[in-house]
Amino acid sequence: MDRYLEGKTALVTGSVQGIGLAVAKALAGAGARIGVHGLADAEQVIRAEQEIKTAGAPETQFFDADLRDPAAIEAMMDALGEWGGPDILVNNAGIQQTASLADLTVEIWDWIIAVNLSAAFHTMRRALPAMSTRGYGRVINIASVHGLVASANKAPYVAAKFGLVGMSKVAALEYAAIGSRATGGVTVNCICPGWTETAIIEPQVAARATEQGGDREAGIASLLAEKQPSLRTSDPAEIGMLAAWLCHPRGHNITGTAIPVDGGWTAQ
Ligand code: NAD
């Protein structure tokens, strides 16, 4: 296997499960040291670190920060700097709540904006200058199809993800001329998944399954039929493959993009 990320250090937020864990494993497979992060108990952290090491990471370390708290993010970035990173920053942690705009509480708005948007500002602000000095850096922000198009009942989520796509384009422009083809440059991109099988979609799957007489598979089929023309969900590992590919030095000219992995959702 090509270990093109040997010697590189990656922080993947929310990497104790779901898409983040899959991205961490894909980067580990290419040889990166992985900073693991997320809200989890000790057992889940140990399990995630073991999986990431088995996937090929030479080293892992868990970084603890509630992303609603800017001071905790600062402390995490300090600790990460001491550990030697990051060359690669994947802002993946995210939350979702569905409610009509009129029914949303201020607390839910603030919570979703803090985790899905502001946290990425706090990590990028700290990570990009060091990437610039090294002439290599990758920021991959896990946005969503909801960073490109809207759906009803998701106002804060859609606002945060559109904001994440916009902020990523600004950062891409600010760092576009850094480094060289040989060093790999500093790039900033978003990945925009459609329906992907993780815990975050479970409440929506359960609600739709109830409408379909309690049949979970019928619930998923109904969600897909509404938005995702491939009629197939994505596996988190497929998002991981794309993230690892963006980290290759040959990806030096791929920057400022928002790449859908959505079975045609946003082609419509
Ligand atoms: P998930 O619920 O399995 O994972 C979310 C992760 O975020 C967890 O590791 C959790 O610990 C972390 N997290 C949540 N709140 C946090 C906080 N306050 N502080 C620190 N960490 C926190 O869901 P997932 O699908 O793996 O989500 C990963 C990303 O993918 C999210 O940004 C989500 O919006 C995005 N996404 C998912 C889908 C999908 O269909 N699964 C589609 C589009 C976008």
mmCIF file of C-alpha atoms and ligand atoms in Angstrom:
data_model
loop_
_atom_site.group_PDB
_atom_site.id
_atom_site.type_symbol
_atom_site.label_atom_id
_atom_site.label_comp_id
_atom_site.label_asym_id
_atom_site.label_seq_id
_atom_site.Cartn_x
_atom_site.Cartn_y
_atom_site.Cartn_z
ATOM 1 C CA MET A 1 0.000 0.000 0.000
ATOM 2 C CA ASP A 2 1.222 3.534 -0.787
ATOM 3 C CA ARG A 3 2.149 5.176 2.565
ATOM 4 C CA TYR A 4 2.244 8.697 1.134
ATOM 5 C CA LEU A 5 1.208 10.274 4.477
ATOM 6 C CA GLU A 6 4.113 8.767 6.437
ATOM 7 C CA GLY A 7 5.491 11.454 8.785
ATOM 8 C CA LYS A 8 2.285 13.525 8.606
ATOM 9 C CA THR A 9 -0.012 14.208 11.553
ATOM 10 C CA ALA A 10 -3.778 14.537 11.165
ATOM 11 C CA LEU A 11 -6.462 15.771 13.548
ATOM 12 C CA VAL A 12 -9.903 14.382 12.714
ATOM 13 C CA THR A 13 -12.633 15.867 14.889
ATOM 14 C CA GLY A 14 -15.427 13.507 15.858
ATOM 15 C CA SER A 15 -13.289 10.488 14.921
ATOM 16 C CA VAL A 16 -14.571 8.143 17.642
ATOM 17 C CA GLN A 17 -17.377 6.968 15.319
ATOM 18 C CA GLY A 18 -19.135 7.378 11.981
ATOM 19 C CA ILE A 19 -17.620 9.323 9.097
ATOM 20 C CA GLY A 20 -14.812 10.715 11.290
ATOM 21 C CA LEU A 21 -13.642 7.242 12.295
ATOM 22 C CA ALA A 22 -13.736 6.122 8.656
ATOM 23 C CA VAL A 23 -11.707 9.172 7.564
ATOM 24 C CA ALA A 24 -9.188 8.568 10.368
ATOM 25 C CA LYS A 25 -8.791 4.922 9.260
ATOM 26 C CA ALA A 26 -8.280 5.933 5.620
ATOM 27 C CA LEU A 27 -5.575 8.481 6.561
ATOM 28 C CA ALA A 28 -4.019 5.892 8.892
ATOM 29 C CA GLY A 29 -3.881 3.454 5.979
ATOM 30 C CA ALA A 30 -1.754 5.990 4.106
ATOM 31 C CA GLY A 31 0.615 6.218 7.109
ATOM 32 C CA ALA A 32 -0.543 9.322 9.028
ATOM 33 C CA ARG A 33 -0.359 9.729 12.820
ATOM 34 C CA ILE A 34 -3.910 10.380 13.987
ATOM 35 C CA GLY A 35 -5.191 12.800 16.592
ATOM 36 C CA VAL A 36 -8.466 11.213 17.637
ATOM 37 C CA HIS A 37 -11.243 13.406 19.011
ATOM 38 C CA GLY A 38 -14.909 13.359 19.964
ATOM 39 C CA LEU A 39 -17.432 13.169 22.770
ATOM 40 C CA ALA A 40 -17.017 9.627 24.050
ATOM 41 C CA ASP A 41 -16.468 7.470 27.106
ATOM 42 C CA ALA A 42 -13.089 5.813 27.749
ATOM 43 C CA GLU A 43 -14.209 2.498 26.237
ATOM 44 C CA GLN A 44 -15.264 4.086 22.930
ATOM 45 C CA VAL A 45 -11.990 6.038 22.755
ATOM 46 C CA ILE A 46 -9.910 2.861 23.281
ATOM 47 C CA ARG A 47 -11.931 1.007 20.637
ATOM 48 C CA ALA A 48 -11.529 3.847 18.093
ATOM 49 C CA GLU A 49 -7.776 4.148 18.719
ATOM 50 C CA GLN A 50 -7.364 0.375 18.303
ATOM 51 C CA GLU A 51 -9.273 0.400 15.000
ATOM 52 C CA ILE A 52 -7.212 3.331 13.715
ATOM 53 C CA LYS A 53 -3.918 1.645 14.673
ATOM 54 C CA THR A 54 -5.035 -1.597 13.027
ATOM 55 C CA ALA A 55 -5.774 0.429 9.893
ATOM 56 C CA GLY A 56 -2.112 1.505 9.865
ATOM 57 C CA ALA A 57 -1.571 4.576 12.068
ATOM 58 C CA PRO A 58 1.969 4.562 13.506
ATOM 59 C CA GLU A 59 0.655 6.512 16.520
ATOM 60 C CA THR A 60 -2.617 7.858 17.903
ATOM 61 C CA GLN A 61 -3.491 10.292 20.666
ATOM 62 C CA PHE A 62 -6.889 11.287 21.992
ATOM 63 C CA PHE A 63 -7.657 15.002 22.250
ATOM 64 C CA ASP A 64 -10.549 15.979 24.430
ATOM 65 C CA ALA A 65 -12.559 19.121 23.648
ATOM 66 C CA ASP A 66 -16.217 19.992 23.663
ATOM 67 C CA LEU A 67 -16.450 21.965 20.430
ATOM 68 C CA ARG A 68 -19.110 24.273 21.906
ATOM 69 C CA ASP A 69 -16.326 25.775 24.028
ATOM 70 C CA PRO A 70 -13.746 27.950 22.184
ATOM 71 C CA ALA A 71 -11.361 27.816 25.185
ATOM 72 C CA ALA A 72 -11.401 24.002 25.070
ATOM 73 C CA ILE A 73 -10.607 24.128 21.316
ATOM 74 C CA GLU A 74 -7.681 26.496 22.015
ATOM 75 C CA ALA A 75 -6.311 24.077 24.621
ATOM 76 C CA MET A 76 -6.712 21.155 22.184
ATOM 77 C CA MET A 77 -4.839 23.028 19.434
ATOM 78 C CA ASP A 78 -2.034 23.883 21.909
ATOM 79 C CA ALA A 79 -1.709 20.219 22.894
ATOM 80 C CA LEU A 80 -1.842 19.147 19.265
ATOM 81 C CA GLY A 81 0.957 21.592 18.387
ATOM 82 C CA GLU A 82 3.114 20.044 21.093
ATOM 83 C CA TRP A 83 2.377 16.595 19.633
ATOM 84 C CA GLY A 84 3.604 17.845 16.227
ATOM 85 C CA GLY A 85 0.479 18.674 14.304
ATOM 86 C CA PRO A 86 -1.571 19.092 12.386
ATOM 87 C CA ASP A 87 -0.442 18.741 8.772
ATOM 88 C CA ILE A 88 -3.980 17.585 8.023
ATOM 89 C CA LEU A 89 -7.093 18.974 9.715
ATOM 90 C CA VAL A 90 -10.443 17.299 9.140
ATOM 91 C CA ASN A 91 -13.335 19.232 10.674
ATOM 92 C CA ASN A 92 -15.866 16.434 10.784
ATOM 93 C CA ALA A 93 -17.716 16.648 14.121
ATOM 94 C CA GLY A 94 -21.301 17.723 13.634
ATOM 95 C CA ILE A 95 -24.798 17.562 15.034
ATOM 96 C CA GLN A 96 -28.264 17.683 13.551
ATOM 97 C CA GLN A 97 -31.718 18.528 14.934
ATOM 98 C CA THR A 98 -34.811 18.897 12.793
ATOM 99 C CA ALA A 99 -37.550 21.420 13.565
ATOM 100 C CA SER A 100 -39.347 24.160 11.688
ATOM 101 C CA LEU A 101 -37.753 27.585 11.950
ATOM 102 C CA ALA A 102 -40.566 28.886 14.155
ATOM 103 C CA ASP A 103 -40.232 25.913 16.522
ATOM 104 C CA LEU A 104 -36.445 26.154 16.960
ATOM 105 C CA THR A 105 -35.091 27.303 20.291
ATOM 106 C CA VAL A 106 -32.229 29.789 20.571
ATOM 107 C CA GLU A 107 -30.236 27.099 22.409
ATOM 108 C CA ILE A 108 -30.474 24.657 19.483
ATOM 109 C CA TRP A 109 -29.529 27.365 16.978
ATOM 110 C CA ASP A 110 -26.444 28.348 19.033
ATOM 111 C CA TRP A 111 -25.440 24.719 19.606
ATOM 112 C CA ILE A 112 -25.565 23.711 15.922
ATOM 113 C CA ILE A 113 -23.778 26.862 14.731
ATOM 114 C CA ALA A 114 -21.069 26.405 17.413
ATOM 115 C CA VAL A 115 -20.267 22.754 16.585
ATOM 116 C CA ASN A 116 -20.893 22.702 12.810
ATOM 117 C CA LEU A 117 -19.436 26.103 11.884
ATOM 118 C CA SER A 118 -17.621 28.132 14.569
ATOM 119 C CA ALA A 119 -15.491 25.166 15.730
ATOM 120 C CA ALA A 120 -13.994 24.923 12.230
ATOM 121 C CA PHE A 121 -13.053 28.608 12.379
ATOM 122 C CA HIS A 122 -11.340 28.059 15.735
ATOM 123 C CA THR A 123 -9.303 25.057 14.492
ATOM 124 C CA MET A 124 -8.451 26.510 11.041
ATOM 125 C CA ARG A 125 -7.317 29.821 12.539
ATOM 126 C CA ARG A 126 -4.713 27.916 14.534
ATOM 127 C CA ALA A 127 -3.742 25.211 12.013
ATOM 128 C CA LEU A 128 -3.299 27.112 8.744
ATOM 129 C CA PRO A 129 -0.302 29.327 9.651
ATOM 130 C CA ALA A 130 1.809 26.276 10.631
ATOM 131 C CA MET A 131 0.762 24.466 7.430
ATOM 132 C CA SER A 132 1.876 27.529 5.501
ATOM 133 C CA THR A 133 5.346 27.432 7.095
ATOM 134 C CA ARG A 134 5.731 23.772 6.084
ATOM 135 C CA GLY A 135 4.483 24.275 2.501
ATOM 136 C CA TYR A 136 2.079 21.355 2.925
ATOM 137 C CA GLY A 137 -1.316 21.324 4.551
ATOM 138 C CA ARG A 138 -4.765 19.910 4.030
ATOM 139 C CA VAL A 139 -7.994 21.165 5.526
ATOM 140 C CA ILE A 140 -10.972 18.968 4.747
ATOM 141 C CA ASN A 141 -14.277 20.174 6.103
ATOM 142 C CA ILE A 142 -17.071 17.642 6.179
ATOM 143 C CA ALA A 143 -19.967 19.832 5.108
ATOM 144 C CA SER A 144 -23.045 18.223 3.540
ATOM 145 C CA VAL A 145 -25.346 18.401 0.547
ATOM 146 C CA HIS A 146 -26.972 20.870 2.917
ATOM 147 C CA GLY A 147 -23.992 23.165 2.283
ATOM 148 C CA LEU A 148 -25.158 23.328 -1.342
ATOM 149 C CA VAL A 149 -28.966 23.038 -1.245
ATOM 150 C CA ALA A 150 -31.602 23.364 1.468
ATOM 151 C CA SER A 151 -34.245 21.091 2.975
ATOM 152 C CA ALA A 152 -37.142 22.147 5.161
ATOM 153 C CA ASN A 153 -36.819 21.902 8.965
ATOM 154 C CA LYS A 154 -33.005 22.198 8.979
ATOM 155 C CA ALA A 155 -32.402 25.976 9.256
ATOM 156 C CA PRO A 156 -29.377 25.995 11.613
ATOM 157 C CA TYR A 157 -27.807 22.913 9.983
ATOM 158 C CA VAL A 158 -28.166 24.370 6.464
ATOM 159 C CA ALA A 159 -26.958 27.793 7.634
ATOM 160 C CA ALA A 160 -23.907 26.235 9.313
ATOM 161 C CA LYS A 161 -23.014 24.022 6.335
ATOM 162 C CA PHE A 162 -23.427 26.844 3.750
ATOM 163 C CA GLY A 163 -21.223 28.926 6.078
ATOM 164 C CA LEU A 164 -18.637 26.153 6.242
ATOM 165 C CA VAL A 165 -18.493 25.928 2.441
ATOM 166 C CA GLY A 166 -18.093 29.712 2.208
ATOM 167 C CA MET A 167 -15.397 29.941 4.883
ATOM 168 C CA SER A 168 -13.481 27.078 3.226
ATOM 169 C CA LYS A 169 -13.425 28.940 -0.100
ATOM 170 C CA VAL A 170 -12.053 32.069 1.617
ATOM 171 C CA ALA A 171 -9.304 30.047 3.313
ATOM 172 C CA ALA A 172 -8.513 28.272 0.011
ATOM 173 C CA LEU A 173 -7.924 31.651 -1.653
ATOM 174 C CA GLU A 174 -5.813 32.981 1.214
ATOM 175 C CA TYR A 175 -3.441 29.968 1.090
ATOM 176 C CA ALA A 176 -3.603 29.038 -2.621
ATOM 177 C CA ALA A 177 -0.110 30.288 -3.531
ATOM 178 C CA ILE A 178 1.675 28.649 -0.579
ATOM 179 C CA GLY A 179 4.201 25.866 -1.221
ATOM 180 C CA SER A 180 4.937 24.110 -4.489
ATOM 181 C CA ARG A 181 3.994 21.059 -6.533
ATOM 182 C CA ALA A 182 6.835 19.213 -4.743
ATOM 183 C CA THR A 183 5.712 20.134 -1.208
ATOM 184 C CA GLY A 184 2.016 19.650 -2.045
ATOM 185 C CA GLY A 185 0.758 23.149 -1.198
ATOM 186 C CA VAL A 186 -1.942 24.086 1.297
ATOM 187 C CA THR A 187 -5.459 23.227 0.156
ATOM 188 C CA VAL A 188 -8.868 23.689 1.738
ATOM 189 C CA ASN A 189 -11.855 21.698 0.498
ATOM 190 C CA CYS A 190 -15.270 20.506 1.609
ATOM 191 C CA ILE A 191 -16.765 17.068 1.182
ATOM 192 C CA CYS A 192 -20.559 17.232 0.900
ATOM 193 C CA PRO A 193 -22.144 13.877 1.705
ATOM 194 C CA GLY A 194 -25.742 12.928 1.069
ATOM 195 C CA TRP A 195 -27.365 10.103 3.086
ATOM 196 C CA THR A 196 -24.515 8.153 4.728
ATOM 197 C CA GLU A 197 -25.078 5.306 7.197
ATOM 198 C CA THR A 198 -24.119 6.678 10.636
ATOM 199 C CA ALA A 199 -25.788 7.478 13.947
ATOM 200 C CA ILE A 200 -26.624 11.057 12.931
ATOM 201 C CA ILE A 201 -29.357 9.973 10.487
ATOM 202 C CA GLU A 202 -30.999 7.491 12.886
ATOM 203 C CA PRO A 203 -33.694 9.844 14.278
ATOM 204 C CA GLN A 204 -34.768 10.707 10.711
ATOM 205 C CA VAL A 205 -34.674 7.038 9.672
ATOM 206 C CA ALA A 206 -36.741 6.087 12.727
ATOM 207 C CA ALA A 207 -39.336 8.805 12.024
ATOM 208 C CA ARG A 208 -39.681 7.704 8.384
ATOM 209 C CA ALA A 209 -39.763 4.021 9.376
ATOM 210 C CA THR A 210 -42.709 4.764 11.659
ATOM 211 C CA GLU A 211 -44.549 6.288 8.676
ATOM 212 C CA GLN A 212 -43.764 3.031 6.775
ATOM 213 C CA GLY A 213 -45.295 0.746 9.410
ATOM 214 C CA GLY A 214 -42.092 0.376 11.447
ATOM 215 C CA ASP A 215 -39.982 -1.058 8.603
ATOM 216 C CA ARG A 216 -36.464 0.493 8.856
ATOM 217 C CA GLU A 217 -35.388 -0.524 5.322
ATOM 218 C CA ALA A 218 -38.603 0.958 3.909
ATOM 219 C CA GLY A 219 -37.881 4.149 5.886
ATOM 220 C CA ILE A 220 -34.402 4.447 4.346
ATOM 221 C CA ALA A 221 -35.792 3.691 0.867
ATOM 222 C CA SER A 222 -38.374 6.444 1.307
ATOM 223 C CA LEU A 223 -35.737 9.015 2.379
ATOM 224 C CA LEU A 224 -33.545 8.078 -0.613
ATOM 225 C CA ALA A 225 -36.436 8.215 -3.089
ATOM 226 C CA GLU A 226 -37.166 11.788 -2.017
ATOM 227 C CA LYS A 227 -33.637 13.209 -2.592
ATOM 228 C CA GLN A 228 -30.864 10.774 -3.642
ATOM 229 C CA PRO A 229 -31.312 9.462 -7.232
ATOM 230 C CA SER A 230 -28.808 6.589 -6.860
ATOM 231 C CA LEU A 231 -31.244 5.132 -4.282
ATOM 232 C CA ARG A 232 -28.138 3.950 -2.378
ATOM 233 C CA THR A 233 -26.746 5.286 0.886
ATOM 234 C CA SER A 234 -23.005 5.919 1.173
ATOM 235 C CA ASP A 235 -20.770 3.870 3.420
ATOM 236 C CA PRO A 236 -18.571 6.096 5.665
ATOM 237 C CA ALA A 237 -15.468 4.356 4.224
ATOM 238 C CA GLU A 238 -16.306 5.903 0.830
ATOM 239 C CA ILE A 239 -16.007 9.385 2.354
ATOM 240 C CA GLY A 240 -12.727 8.245 3.946
ATOM 241 C CA MET A 241 -11.310 7.238 0.551
ATOM 242 C CA LEU A 242 -12.039 10.671 -0.905
ATOM 243 C CA ALA A 243 -10.490 12.450 2.099
ATOM 244 C CA ALA A 244 -7.303 10.375 1.821
ATOM 245 C CA TRP A 245 -7.126 11.098 -1.900
ATOM 246 C CA LEU A 246 -7.399 14.871 -1.282
ATOM 247 C CA CYS A 247 -4.412 14.605 1.096
ATOM 248 C CA HIS A 248 -2.064 13.236 -1.592
ATOM 249 C CA PRO A 249 0.600 15.817 -2.533
ATOM 250 C CA ARG A 250 -0.624 15.515 -6.148
ATOM 251 C CA GLY A 251 -3.866 17.116 -5.008
ATOM 252 C CA HIS A 252 -2.019 20.443 -4.724
ATOM 253 C CA ASN A 253 -4.268 22.178 -7.272
ATOM 254 C CA ILE A 254 -7.576 20.916 -5.903
ATOM 255 C CA THR A 255 -8.632 23.713 -3.585
ATOM 256 C CA GLY A 256 -11.735 25.730 -2.808
ATOM 257 C CA THR A 257 -14.009 22.908 -3.921
ATOM 258 C CA ALA A 258 -17.142 21.448 -2.343
ATOM 259 C CA ILE A 259 -17.325 17.862 -3.608
ATOM 260 C CA PRO A 260 -20.722 16.153 -3.345
ATOM 261 C CA VAL A 261 -20.870 12.433 -2.536
ATOM 262 C CA ASP A 262 -24.617 12.355 -2.901
ATOM 263 C CA GLY A 263 -25.769 9.920 -5.611
ATOM 264 C CA GLY A 264 -26.893 12.834 -7.787
ATOM 265 C CA TRP A 265 -28.886 14.748 -5.121
ATOM 266 C CA THR A 266 -27.411 18.152 -6.048
ATOM 267 C CA ALA A 267 -27.339 17.405 -9.803
ATOM 268 C CA GLN A 268 -31.126 17.833 -9.921
HETATM 269 P P1 NAD B 1 -22.098 10.867 14.097
HETATM 270 O O1 NAD B 1 -23.218 11.363 14.950
HETATM 271 O O2 NAD B 1 -21.825 9.412 14.056
HETATM 272 O O3 NAD B 1 -20.740 11.614 14.502
HETATM 273 C C1 NAD B 1 -20.687 12.932 14.997
HETATM 274 C C2 NAD B 1 -19.372 13.141 15.726
HETATM 275 O O4 NAD B 1 -19.322 14.492 16.194
HETATM 276 C C3 NAD B 1 -19.185 12.233 16.937
HETATM 277 O O5 NAD B 1 -17.911 11.656 16.931
HETATM 278 C C4 NAD B 1 -19.325 13.175 18.132
HETATM 279 O O6 NAD B 1 -18.500 12.796 19.229
HETATM 280 C C5 NAD B 1 -18.859 14.499 17.537
HETATM 281 N N1 NAD B 1 -19.428 15.649 18.254
HETATM 282 C C6 NAD B 1 -20.742 16.021 18.302
HETATM 283 N N2 NAD B 1 -20.889 17.085 19.109
HETATM 284 C C7 NAD B 1 -19.664 17.392 19.589
HETATM 285 C C8 NAD B 1 -19.176 18.383 20.488
HETATM 286 N N3 NAD B 1 -19.974 19.278 21.076
HETATM 287 N N4 NAD B 1 -17.852 18.392 20.767
HETATM 288 C C9 NAD B 1 -17.033 17.484 20.217
HETATM 289 N N5 NAD B 1 -17.430 16.522 19.349
HETATM 290 C C10 NAD B 1 -18.731 16.479 19.045
HETATM 291 O O7 NAD B 1 -22.438 11.414 12.642
HETATM 292 P P2 NAD B 1 -21.627 11.402 11.253
HETATM 293 O O8 NAD B 1 -22.604 11.152 10.186
HETATM 294 O O9 NAD B 1 -20.412 10.575 11.314
HETATM 295 O O10 NAD B 1 -21.257 12.956 11.163
HETATM 296 C C11 NAD B 1 -19.993 13.420 10.766
HETATM 297 C C12 NAD B 1 -20.165 14.676 9.897
HETATM 298 O O11 NAD B 1 -20.752 14.327 8.663
HETATM 299 C C13 NAD B 1 -21.061 15.754 10.512
HETATM 300 O O12 NAD B 1 -20.481 17.029 10.340
HETATM 301 C C14 NAD B 1 -22.331 15.645 9.686
HETATM 302 O O13 NAD B 1 -23.042 16.866 9.635
HETATM 303 C C15 NAD B 1 -21.767 15.250 8.345
HETATM 304 N N6 NAD B 1 -22.739 14.650 7.425
HETATM 305 C C16 NAD B 1 -23.275 13.423 7.687
HETATM 306 C C17 NAD B 1 -24.203 12.886 6.800
HETATM 307 C C18 NAD B 1 -24.839 11.528 7.024
HETATM 308 O O14 NAD B 1 -25.788 11.201 6.296
HETATM 309 N N7 NAD B 1 -24.363 10.738 7.950
HETATM 310 C C19 NAD B 1 -24.563 13.605 5.655
HETATM 311 C C20 NAD B 1 -23.977 14.847 5.430
HETATM 312 C C21 NAD B 1 -23.069 15.359 6.324
#
